[in-house]
C-alpha cells in the first residue's frame, strides 16, 4: 500500500518524462462501463420479461418520448441461462478488448473513466452480493485485457450517479477499493486534479464529482414537447408534467462540499500553469440523448463560464452513446475564443438512442451550440491525443461490434486547435 502511494505521488507530480513523447500525450476516454446482467436492477427482478416483452417495453418507452420509430433500436438481448427472462446485454468486455487491441498500434499513456463504474446501485447495493467481488467483476474484469497490453497504465476515475445510488458508504467503498488497485486512481473526495506530460507541454486534468454538484441544486425534470422542443417550466407546472428532481438524503452535500468543489475548480483552472487544461466528469453539458437536458442546463450554469475562460475541452459520459459537440461560449463570455469541445463517451457497456426532435430544436434554438457528430446504439470509446507540435487536440471515436469480437472500428476523427489560439 505504501509503495503504491509513493508511485502515485510520482505520477501526480508529473514525474512522467520516460512515459511520453515530448510532443504528444495520448489517452483513452470511456464511461458507463460498470454494467453486467449478473447485477440487474431490482425492477428487472420483480417484473421479469421475455425477449419479446423486453423489446416491446423499449418500443413503448420510445414512442412515449415522441421519438421517430425510424430511429428505434435496442441493445443486444441477454437471456438468463435456463430461463426465458431477458435483459440488456453488456458491452463492457468487448470495449475492454477493443481498447486493448487499439493500444497495440497507437500510444495509450493512461485512461480516464467517466463514472457509473458500478451499476445499478453502486458498491453498497442491498442485494446480498459481496461488494469486493462486485467491484472486481464490474470495474476490473472488463479492463484486464487492457492492463495486460499496457501493464503500467493508470485509469483516473470519476464518480457517476449510479456510483452514488445507494449510500455514501458505497462511494467510500469504491474509492477505498481503487486505492488498493495499481491501475486505478480516484481521490477520496471524489474530485481532484493531476498532470501529465512534461513542463511546457503538459496537461492538467480536473476531475469533477458532478453528481455532488447537481445534488446541491433545486431543479425540475420537464418532459419534451411532442416535437422535441423544451417546454417552459411554467407550462410544465401548469400541466402537472414538471417533477422536482429527487435528491436522496445521502446525496445532499454536507458542509457546503458542492460549493467547495466549485471554488476549487475555479481557482484551479485560473492558477494552473499547465499548457492544456481538460475538465471531465460524469454528467453532460449538452447532448441529444433526450433525457439529460434538464441536468445539462443546471451544470452549464454552474461550470460553463469557467470552462469557457480556461479549459480546452470537457469530457463526459452519462449518455450511453458517442457524441461530439461544441459550445462557442457566446452566451457566457464576451471574450472571443475558439469553441469549447464537448466530448461524450458513455458507451462502454450500455447503449442508447438519440432524440432527433431535441437535436433539431437545440440546433435552431441555441446559437452557441453545434453538434458535430454522433453515433447511437453502439458500444465504444474515444482515444484522444494532444499534439504539442501542431497545438491540436485530436479526438478519435471507436465502436466495437455487438458480436463481441472486441474489434476496434474507427468511426471518425476531429481535430481542434488549442483554445489559446485566437479565433
Short mmCIF file of C-alpha atoms in Angstrom, two decimals:
data_model
loop_
_atom_site.label_atom_id
_atom_site.label_comp_id
_atom_site.label_asym_id
_atom_site.label_seq_id
_atom_site.Cartn_x
_atom_site.Cartn_y
_atom_site.Cartn_z
CA UNK A 1 0.00 0.00 0.00
CA UNK A 2 2.73 2.45 0.99
CA UNK A 3 4.71 1.63 -2.15
CA UNK A 4 1.66 2.24 -4.32
CA UNK A 5 1.07 5.67 -2.79
CA UNK A 6 4.69 6.65 -3.37
CA UNK A 7 4.38 5.65 -7.02
CA UNK A 8 1.09 7.51 -7.39
CA UNK A 9 2.58 10.63 -5.87
CA UNK A 10 5.28 10.46 -8.50
CA UNK A 11 2.65 10.16 -11.20
CA UNK A 12 0.60 13.02 -9.81
CA UNK A 13 3.63 15.29 -9.55
CA UNK A 14 4.34 14.69 -13.23
CA UNK A 15 7.50 12.65 -12.96
CA UNK A 16 6.39 11.05 -16.21
CA UNK A 17 9.09 12.04 -18.67
CA UNK A 18 10.08 8.48 -19.69
CA UNK A 19 6.48 7.55 -20.49
CA UNK A 20 5.69 10.24 -23.04
CA UNK A 21 6.99 11.53 -26.29
CA UNK A 22 7.76 15.17 -25.50
CA UNK A 23 5.29 16.42 -28.08
CA UNK A 24 2.32 14.03 -27.67
CA UNK A 25 0.03 12.86 -24.87
CA UNK A 26 -2.46 10.10 -25.69
CA UNK A 27 -5.23 8.64 -23.56
CA UNK A 28 -8.42 6.57 -23.63
CA UNK A 29 -11.76 8.06 -22.53
CA UNK A 30 -14.62 5.73 -21.64
CA UNK A 31 -17.62 5.89 -19.35
CA UNK A 32 -20.60 3.96 -18.02
CA UNK A 33 -18.73 0.67 -18.19
CA UNK A 34 -19.88 -0.94 -14.95
CA UNK A 35 -22.88 -2.91 -16.19
CA UNK A 36 -23.39 -6.68 -16.37
CA UNK A 37 -26.64 -8.72 -16.39
CA UNK A 38 -25.40 -10.59 -13.30
CA UNK A 39 -26.08 -7.35 -11.40
CA UNK A 40 -29.60 -6.40 -12.56
CA UNK A 41 -31.88 -3.59 -11.50
CA UNK A 42 -34.45 -4.60 -8.89
CA UNK A 43 -37.33 -3.84 -11.27
CA UNK A 44 -35.99 -6.46 -13.68
CA UNK A 45 -36.06 -8.99 -10.85
CA UNK A 46 -39.53 -8.01 -9.63
CA UNK A 47 -41.06 -7.86 -13.12
CA UNK A 48 -39.10 -10.19 -15.43
CA UNK A 49 -39.75 -10.01 -19.16
CA UNK A 50 -39.28 -12.35 -22.09
CA UNK A 51 -37.28 -11.12 -25.07
CA UNK A 52 -40.44 -10.08 -26.92
CA UNK A 53 -41.79 -8.31 -23.84
CA UNK A 54 -38.48 -6.55 -23.24
CA UNK A 55 -38.32 -5.20 -26.79
CA UNK A 56 -42.00 -4.21 -26.68
CA UNK A 57 -41.37 -2.22 -23.49
CA UNK A 58 -38.41 -0.48 -25.12
CA UNK A 59 -40.62 0.46 -28.09
CA UNK A 60 -43.36 1.75 -25.79
CA UNK A 61 -40.87 3.98 -23.94
CA UNK A 62 -39.50 5.20 -27.27
CA UNK A 63 -42.95 6.18 -28.53
CA UNK A 64 -43.93 7.76 -25.21
CA UNK A 65 -40.97 10.12 -25.60
CA UNK A 66 -42.13 11.07 -29.12
CA UNK A 67 -39.06 9.69 -30.85
CA UNK A 68 -39.37 8.71 -34.54
CA UNK A 69 -39.77 4.94 -34.89
CA UNK A 70 -37.38 5.08 -37.85
CA UNK A 71 -34.63 5.77 -35.29
CA UNK A 72 -35.62 2.94 -32.93
CA UNK A 73 -33.12 0.33 -31.88
CA UNK A 74 -32.18 -1.64 -28.82
CA UNK A 75 -29.19 -3.27 -27.21
CA UNK A 76 -28.39 -6.93 -27.83
CA UNK A 77 -30.56 -9.14 -25.62
CA UNK A 78 -29.21 -11.39 -22.89
CA UNK A 79 -31.25 -14.44 -21.83
CA UNK A 80 -30.53 -15.75 -18.35
CA UNK A 81 -29.41 -19.40 -18.58
CA UNK A 82 -32.17 -21.92 -18.04
CA UNK A 83 -34.91 -19.28 -18.27
CA UNK A 84 -36.78 -17.19 -20.81
CA UNK A 85 -36.04 -14.00 -18.87
CA UNK A 86 -34.39 -11.29 -20.97
CA UNK A 87 -32.47 -8.12 -20.30
CA UNK A 88 -29.96 -5.82 -21.97
CA UNK A 89 -26.59 -7.43 -22.68
CA UNK A 90 -23.32 -5.76 -21.75
CA UNK A 91 -20.53 -4.49 -23.99
CA UNK A 92 -18.03 -3.97 -21.16
CA UNK A 93 -15.76 -6.89 -22.03
CA UNK A 94 -15.98 -6.10 -25.75
CA UNK A 95 -14.95 -2.48 -25.17
CA UNK A 96 -12.10 -3.58 -22.91
CA UNK A 97 -10.84 -5.92 -25.63
CA UNK A 98 -11.23 -3.24 -28.30
CA UNK A 99 -9.20 -0.74 -26.28
CA UNK A 100 -6.50 -3.36 -25.65
CA UNK A 101 -6.32 -4.14 -29.37
CA UNK A 102 -6.15 -0.47 -30.32
CA UNK A 103 -3.31 0.10 -27.86
CA UNK A 104 -1.19 -2.40 -29.77
CA UNK A 105 -0.95 0.08 -32.63
CA UNK A 106 -1.32 3.53 -31.01
CA UNK A 107 0.04 5.07 -27.82
CA UNK A 108 -2.22 4.77 -24.77
CA UNK A 109 -0.42 6.58 -21.99
CA UNK A 110 -3.29 6.42 -19.48
CA UNK A 111 -7.07 6.30 -19.31
CA UNK A 112 -9.93 8.36 -17.92
CA UNK A 113 -13.07 6.67 -16.61
CA UNK A 114 -16.17 8.86 -16.75
CA UNK A 115 -18.33 7.49 -13.96
CA UNK A 116 -21.11 4.95 -13.45
CA UNK A 117 -18.37 2.45 -12.79
CA UNK A 118 -20.79 0.24 -10.85
CA UNK A 119 -24.38 -0.48 -11.95
CA UNK A 120 -27.06 -0.26 -10.84
CA UNK A 121 -26.74 0.80 -7.19
CA UNK A 122 -23.07 1.47 -6.53
CA UNK A 123 -20.81 -0.56 -4.28
CA UNK A 124 -23.23 -0.79 -1.35
CA UNK A 125 -26.19 -2.35 -3.14
CA UNK A 126 -28.51 -4.23 -0.81
CA UNK A 127 -28.61 -7.39 -2.89
CA UNK A 128 -26.71 -9.85 -0.72
CA UNK A 129 -23.68 -9.90 -3.04
CA UNK A 130 -20.11 -9.34 -1.95
CA UNK A 131 -19.00 -5.77 -2.64
CA UNK A 132 -15.35 -6.62 -3.31
CA UNK A 133 -16.40 -9.22 -5.88
CA UNK A 134 -18.85 -6.70 -7.37
CA UNK A 135 -16.06 -4.19 -7.96
CA UNK A 136 -13.70 -6.85 -9.29
CA UNK A 137 -16.41 -8.05 -11.68
CA UNK A 138 -17.72 -4.69 -12.86
CA UNK A 139 -14.68 -2.38 -12.79
CA UNK A 140 -11.57 -4.54 -13.04
CA UNK A 141 -12.51 -7.62 -15.06
CA UNK A 142 -13.55 -5.86 -18.31
CA UNK A 143 -10.26 -3.92 -18.38
CA UNK A 144 -7.92 -6.83 -17.67
CA UNK A 145 -7.02 -7.23 -21.39
CA UNK A 146 -6.11 -3.54 -21.48
CA UNK A 147 -3.88 -3.79 -18.41
CA UNK A 148 -2.25 -6.88 -19.85
CA UNK A 149 -1.46 -4.93 -23.02
CA UNK A 150 -0.34 -1.78 -21.13
CA UNK A 151 0.72 -3.03 -17.66
CA UNK A 152 1.69 0.37 -16.27
CA UNK A 153 -1.50 2.12 -17.36
CA UNK A 154 -3.33 4.14 -14.70
CA UNK A 155 -7.04 4.86 -15.15
CA UNK A 156 -8.10 8.10 -13.43
CA UNK A 157 -11.73 7.62 -12.45
CA UNK A 158 -14.69 9.90 -11.83
CA UNK A 159 -17.90 9.14 -9.95
CA UNK A 160 -21.33 8.96 -11.57
CA UNK A 161 -24.92 8.99 -10.35
CA UNK A 162 -25.08 5.17 -10.17
CA UNK A 163 -21.93 5.13 -8.06
CA UNK A 164 -23.82 7.39 -5.62
CA UNK A 165 -27.11 5.50 -5.94
CA UNK A 166 -27.44 3.75 -2.59
CA UNK A 167 -25.25 5.40 0.03
CA UNK A 168 -22.15 7.40 0.89
CA UNK A 169 -20.75 4.12 2.14
CA UNK A 170 -20.89 2.84 -1.43
CA UNK A 171 -18.84 5.80 -2.65
CA UNK A 172 -16.31 5.24 0.15
CA UNK A 173 -16.10 1.53 -0.68
CA UNK A 174 -15.29 2.34 -4.29
CA UNK A 175 -12.63 4.94 -3.51
CA UNK A 176 -11.05 2.57 -0.96
CA UNK A 177 -11.08 -0.28 -3.49
CA UNK A 178 -9.38 1.90 -6.09
CA UNK A 179 -6.72 2.91 -3.58
CA UNK A 180 -5.68 -0.76 -3.47
CA UNK A 181 -5.54 -1.15 -7.26
CA UNK A 182 -2.27 -0.41 -9.09
CA UNK A 183 -4.12 0.51 -12.30
CA UNK A 184 -6.74 2.89 -10.85
CA UNK A 185 -6.80 6.23 -9.10
CA UNK A 186 -9.60 8.21 -7.51
CA UNK A 187 -9.18 10.71 -4.71
CA UNK A 188 -11.18 10.16 -1.53
CA UNK A 189 -13.09 13.43 -2.02
CA UNK A 190 -14.25 12.28 -5.47
CA UNK A 191 -12.83 15.35 -7.21
CA UNK A 192 -9.17 16.05 -7.84
CA UNK A 193 -6.60 17.21 -10.39
CA UNK A 194 -3.45 15.71 -11.85
CA UNK A 195 -0.93 16.50 -14.55
CA UNK A 196 0.50 14.51 -17.43
CA UNK A 197 3.35 15.28 -19.81
CA UNK A 198 6.45 17.41 -19.46
CA UNK A 199 6.59 21.02 -18.23
CA UNK A 200 5.77 23.38 -21.07
CA UNK A 201 3.95 20.64 -22.97
CA UNK A 202 1.80 19.35 -20.13
CA UNK A 203 -1.91 18.98 -19.50
CA UNK A 204 -3.72 19.33 -16.20
CA UNK A 205 -6.90 17.33 -15.74
CA UNK A 206 -9.64 18.44 -13.37
CA UNK A 207 -11.89 15.54 -12.37
CA UNK A 208 -15.35 16.54 -11.12
CA UNK A 209 -17.93 14.79 -9.00
CA UNK A 210 -20.84 16.19 -10.99
CA UNK A 211 -23.40 14.20 -9.02
CA UNK A 212 -22.38 16.12 -5.92
CA UNK A 213 -22.68 19.40 -7.80
CA UNK A 214 -26.15 18.62 -9.12
CA UNK A 215 -27.35 17.26 -5.78
CA UNK A 216 -26.86 20.69 -4.29
CA UNK A 217 -29.30 22.25 -6.75
CA UNK A 218 -33.08 22.53 -6.92
CA UNK A 219 -34.40 21.79 -10.40
CA UNK A 220 -37.17 20.04 -12.29
CA UNK A 221 -37.47 17.18 -14.73
CA UNK A 222 -39.54 18.55 -17.62
CA UNK A 223 -40.62 16.25 -20.47
CA UNK A 224 -40.05 17.40 -24.01
CA UNK A 225 -42.95 18.52 -26.15
CA UNK A 226 -44.15 16.21 -28.92
CA UNK A 227 -41.91 17.91 -31.47
CA UNK A 228 -38.83 17.53 -29.24
CA UNK A 229 -38.72 21.13 -28.10
CA UNK A 230 -38.11 22.02 -24.46
CA UNK A 231 -41.17 23.14 -22.52
CA UNK A 232 -41.05 26.13 -20.21
CA UNK A 233 -41.24 25.42 -16.50
CA UNK A 234 -44.46 27.40 -16.06
CA UNK A 235 -46.17 25.43 -18.84
CA UNK A 236 -44.98 22.10 -17.45
CA UNK A 237 -46.08 23.03 -13.92
CA UNK A 238 -49.50 24.11 -15.18
CA UNK A 239 -49.99 20.78 -16.94
CA UNK A 240 -48.66 18.81 -13.99
CA UNK A 241 -45.80 17.37 -16.03
CA UNK A 242 -42.87 19.01 -14.20
CA UNK A 243 -41.40 16.92 -11.42
CA UNK A 244 -38.82 18.05 -8.88
CA UNK A 245 -35.58 16.13 -9.28
CA UNK A 246 -35.45 13.78 -6.32
CA UNK A 247 -32.26 14.01 -4.28
CA UNK A 248 -31.73 11.16 -1.82
CA UNK A 249 -30.76 12.16 1.70
CA UNK A 250 -27.29 10.63 1.39
CA UNK A 251 -26.63 12.66 -1.77
CA UNK A 252 -27.27 16.07 -0.18
CA UNK A 253 -23.93 17.90 0.04
CA UNK A 254 -22.52 18.19 3.54
CA UNK A 255 -20.91 21.32 4.94
CA UNK A 256 -21.02 23.09 1.58
CA UNK A 257 -18.91 20.44 -0.16
CA UNK A 258 -20.52 21.24 -3.51
CA UNK A 259 -19.63 24.93 -3.15
CA UNK A 260 -16.11 23.99 -2.09
CA UNK A 261 -15.75 21.89 -5.23
CA UNK A 262 -16.89 24.76 -7.45
CA UNK A 263 -14.43 27.14 -5.79
CA UNK A 264 -11.68 24.52 -6.12
CA UNK A 265 -12.38 24.20 -9.85
CA UNK A 266 -12.43 27.96 -10.47
CA UNK A 267 -9.22 28.55 -8.52
CA UNK A 268 -7.50 25.52 -10.00
CA UNK A 269 -8.25 26.47 -13.59
CA UNK A 270 -7.24 30.07 -13.04
CA UNK A 271 -3.98 29.23 -11.29
CA UNK A 272 -2.95 26.26 -13.40
CA UNK A 273 0.41 26.64 -15.14
CA UNK A 274 -0.22 23.71 -17.50
CA UNK A 275 -0.29 24.40 -21.22
CA UNK A 276 -3.52 22.44 -21.63
CA UNK A 277 -6.43 22.21 -19.19
CA UNK A 278 -9.08 19.49 -19.58
CA UNK A 279 -12.08 19.00 -17.30
CA UNK A 280 -14.07 15.80 -17.09
CA UNK A 281 -16.96 14.42 -15.09
CA UNK A 282 -19.94 12.15 -15.49
CA UNK A 283 -22.78 14.49 -16.47
CA UNK A 284 -23.06 16.24 -19.82
CA UNK A 285 -23.22 19.94 -20.67
CA UNK A 286 -25.06 19.32 -23.94
CA UNK A 287 -26.32 16.13 -25.59
CA UNK A 288 -29.00 14.82 -27.93
CA UNK A 289 -29.91 11.73 -25.91
CA UNK A 290 -33.23 13.27 -24.95
CA UNK A 291 -33.32 12.64 -21.19
CA UNK A 292 -30.39 14.59 -19.70
CA UNK A 293 -31.11 18.14 -20.88
CA UNK A 294 -32.51 19.36 -17.53
CA UNK A 295 -29.29 18.36 -15.74
CA UNK A 296 -27.27 19.87 -18.59
CA UNK A 297 -28.96 23.25 -18.13
CA UNK A 298 -28.02 23.23 -14.44
CA UNK A 299 -24.44 22.06 -14.99
CA UNK A 300 -23.84 24.69 -17.69
CA UNK A 301 -24.93 27.37 -15.26
CA UNK A 302 -22.57 26.02 -12.59
CA UNK A 303 -19.34 25.49 -14.54
CA UNK A 304 -19.54 26.64 -18.17
CA UNK A 305 -18.23 30.20 -17.59
CA UNK A 306 -15.02 28.88 -16.01
CA UNK A 307 -14.60 26.20 -18.66
CA UNK A 308 -15.09 28.72 -21.43
CA UNK A 309 -12.44 31.00 -19.97
CA UNK A 310 -9.75 28.47 -19.12
CA UNK A 311 -10.41 24.91 -20.36
CA UNK A 312 -9.53 23.25 -23.66
CA UNK A 313 -12.23 20.56 -23.53
CA UNK A 314 -14.90 18.98 -21.35
CA UNK A 315 -15.36 15.19 -21.43
CA UNK A 316 -18.41 13.34 -20.05
CA UNK A 317 -20.29 10.05 -20.05
CA UNK A 318 -23.87 9.62 -18.72
CA UNK A 319 -25.43 9.38 -22.17
CA UNK A 320 -24.86 5.82 -23.37
CA UNK A 321 -23.69 6.88 -26.80
CA UNK A 322 -20.84 8.70 -28.55
CA UNK A 323 -21.20 12.41 -29.31
CA UNK A 324 -19.05 15.38 -30.21
CA UNK A 325 -20.39 18.89 -29.75
CA UNK A 326 -19.09 22.40 -29.18
CA UNK A 327 -20.22 25.49 -27.32
CA UNK A 328 -18.88 28.79 -28.68
CA UNK A 329 -19.28 30.35 -25.20
CA UNK A 330 -21.02 33.43 -26.57
CA UNK A 331 -23.81 33.13 -24.02
CA UNK A 332 -21.47 33.24 -21.02
CA UNK A 333 -18.48 35.27 -22.20
CA UNK A 334 -17.66 38.29 -24.34
CA UNK A 335 -14.07 37.12 -24.82
CA UNK A 336 -13.58 35.71 -28.31
CA UNK A 337 -12.00 32.27 -28.16
CA UNK A 338 -12.32 29.10 -30.17
CA UNK A 339 -15.38 26.95 -29.37
CA UNK A 340 -15.12 24.59 -26.41
CA UNK A 341 -15.07 20.91 -27.49
CA UNK A 342 -17.56 18.71 -25.61
CA UNK A 343 -16.76 15.00 -25.88
CA UNK A 344 -19.27 12.36 -24.78
CA UNK A 345 -18.02 8.79 -24.42
CA UNK A 346 -20.56 6.88 -22.37
CA UNK A 347 -20.95 3.66 -24.36
CA UNK A 348 -18.51 1.37 -22.55
CA UNK A 349 -21.17 -1.20 -21.56
CA UNK A 350 -24.64 0.14 -22.36
CA UNK A 351 -26.13 1.72 -25.46
CA UNK A 352 -28.88 4.24 -26.05
CA UNK A 353 -30.56 6.11 -28.89
CA UNK A 354 -30.89 9.81 -29.61
CA UNK A 355 -33.86 12.17 -29.71
CA UNK A 356 -33.90 13.66 -33.18
CA UNK A 357 -36.52 16.23 -32.26
CA UNK A 358 -34.37 17.56 -29.42
CA UNK A 359 -31.31 17.61 -31.68
CA UNK A 360 -33.17 19.71 -34.24
CA UNK A 361 -34.60 22.01 -31.57
CA UNK A 362 -31.24 22.68 -29.94
CA UNK A 363 -29.63 23.43 -33.30
CA UNK A 364 -32.30 26.05 -34.02
CA UNK A 365 -32.73 27.46 -30.52
CA UNK A 366 -29.15 27.81 -29.26
CA UNK A 367 -26.73 29.78 -31.42
CA UNK A 368 -23.80 28.79 -29.22
CA UNK A 369 -24.40 25.06 -29.69
CA UNK A 370 -23.12 22.86 -32.50
CA UNK A 371 -23.48 19.10 -32.93
CA UNK A 372 -20.53 17.81 -34.96
CA UNK A 373 -21.07 14.04 -34.85
CA UNK A 374 -22.87 11.26 -33.01
CA UNK A 375 -23.36 7.50 -33.04
CA UNK A 376 -26.22 5.87 -31.17
CA UNK A 377 -26.96 2.24 -30.30
CA UNK A 378 -23.32 1.31 -30.17
CA UNK A 379 -20.64 0.18 -27.75
CA UNK A 380 -17.50 2.25 -27.96
CA UNK A 381 -14.97 4.71 -26.57
CA UNK A 382 -12.72 7.62 -27.51
CA UNK A 383 -8.96 7.87 -27.99
CA UNK A 384 -7.66 11.40 -27.56
CA UNK A 385 -4.26 12.78 -28.46
CA UNK A 386 -2.74 16.14 -27.57
CA UNK A 387 -0.16 17.13 -30.17
CA UNK A 388 2.14 19.85 -28.94
CA UNK A 389 3.90 20.17 -32.28
CA UNK A 390 0.74 21.29 -34.03
CA UNK A 391 -1.01 22.60 -30.88
CA UNK A 392 -4.04 20.46 -31.63
CA UNK A 393 -6.38 18.15 -29.75
CA UNK A 394 -7.27 15.09 -31.82
CA UNK A 395 -10.43 13.16 -30.93
CA UNK A 396 -10.89 9.67 -32.37
CA UNK A 397 -14.07 7.68 -31.79
CA UNK A 398 -14.19 3.89 -31.95
CA UNK A 399 -17.06 1.42 -31.82
CA UNK A 400 -16.91 -2.33 -31.38
CA UNK A 401 -19.35 -4.87 -32.89
CA UNK A 402 -22.21 -6.48 -31.00
CA UNK A 403 -20.83 -9.90 -32.00
CA UNK A 404 -18.38 -9.35 -29.09
CA UNK A 405 -15.30 -9.81 -31.24
CA UNK A 406 -13.66 -6.89 -29.46
CA UNK A 407 -12.56 -5.39 -32.78
CA UNK A 408 -11.98 -1.61 -32.63
CA UNK A 409 -13.70 0.11 -35.56
CA UNK A 410 -12.67 3.70 -36.17
CA UNK A 411 -15.77 5.81 -36.69
CA UNK A 412 -14.46 9.34 -37.13
CA UNK A 413 -11.73 11.82 -36.17
CA UNK A 414 -11.82 15.52 -35.36
CA UNK A 415 -9.06 18.00 -34.57
CA UNK A 416 -9.31 21.18 -32.52
CA UNK A 417 -6.76 23.96 -32.24
CA UNK A 418 -5.51 24.91 -28.80
CA UNK A 419 -8.04 27.38 -27.43
CA UNK A 420 -5.36 29.94 -26.62
CA UNK A 421 -5.14 30.39 -30.39
CA UNK A 422 -7.04 33.50 -31.42
CA UNK A 423 -10.25 32.90 -33.32
#
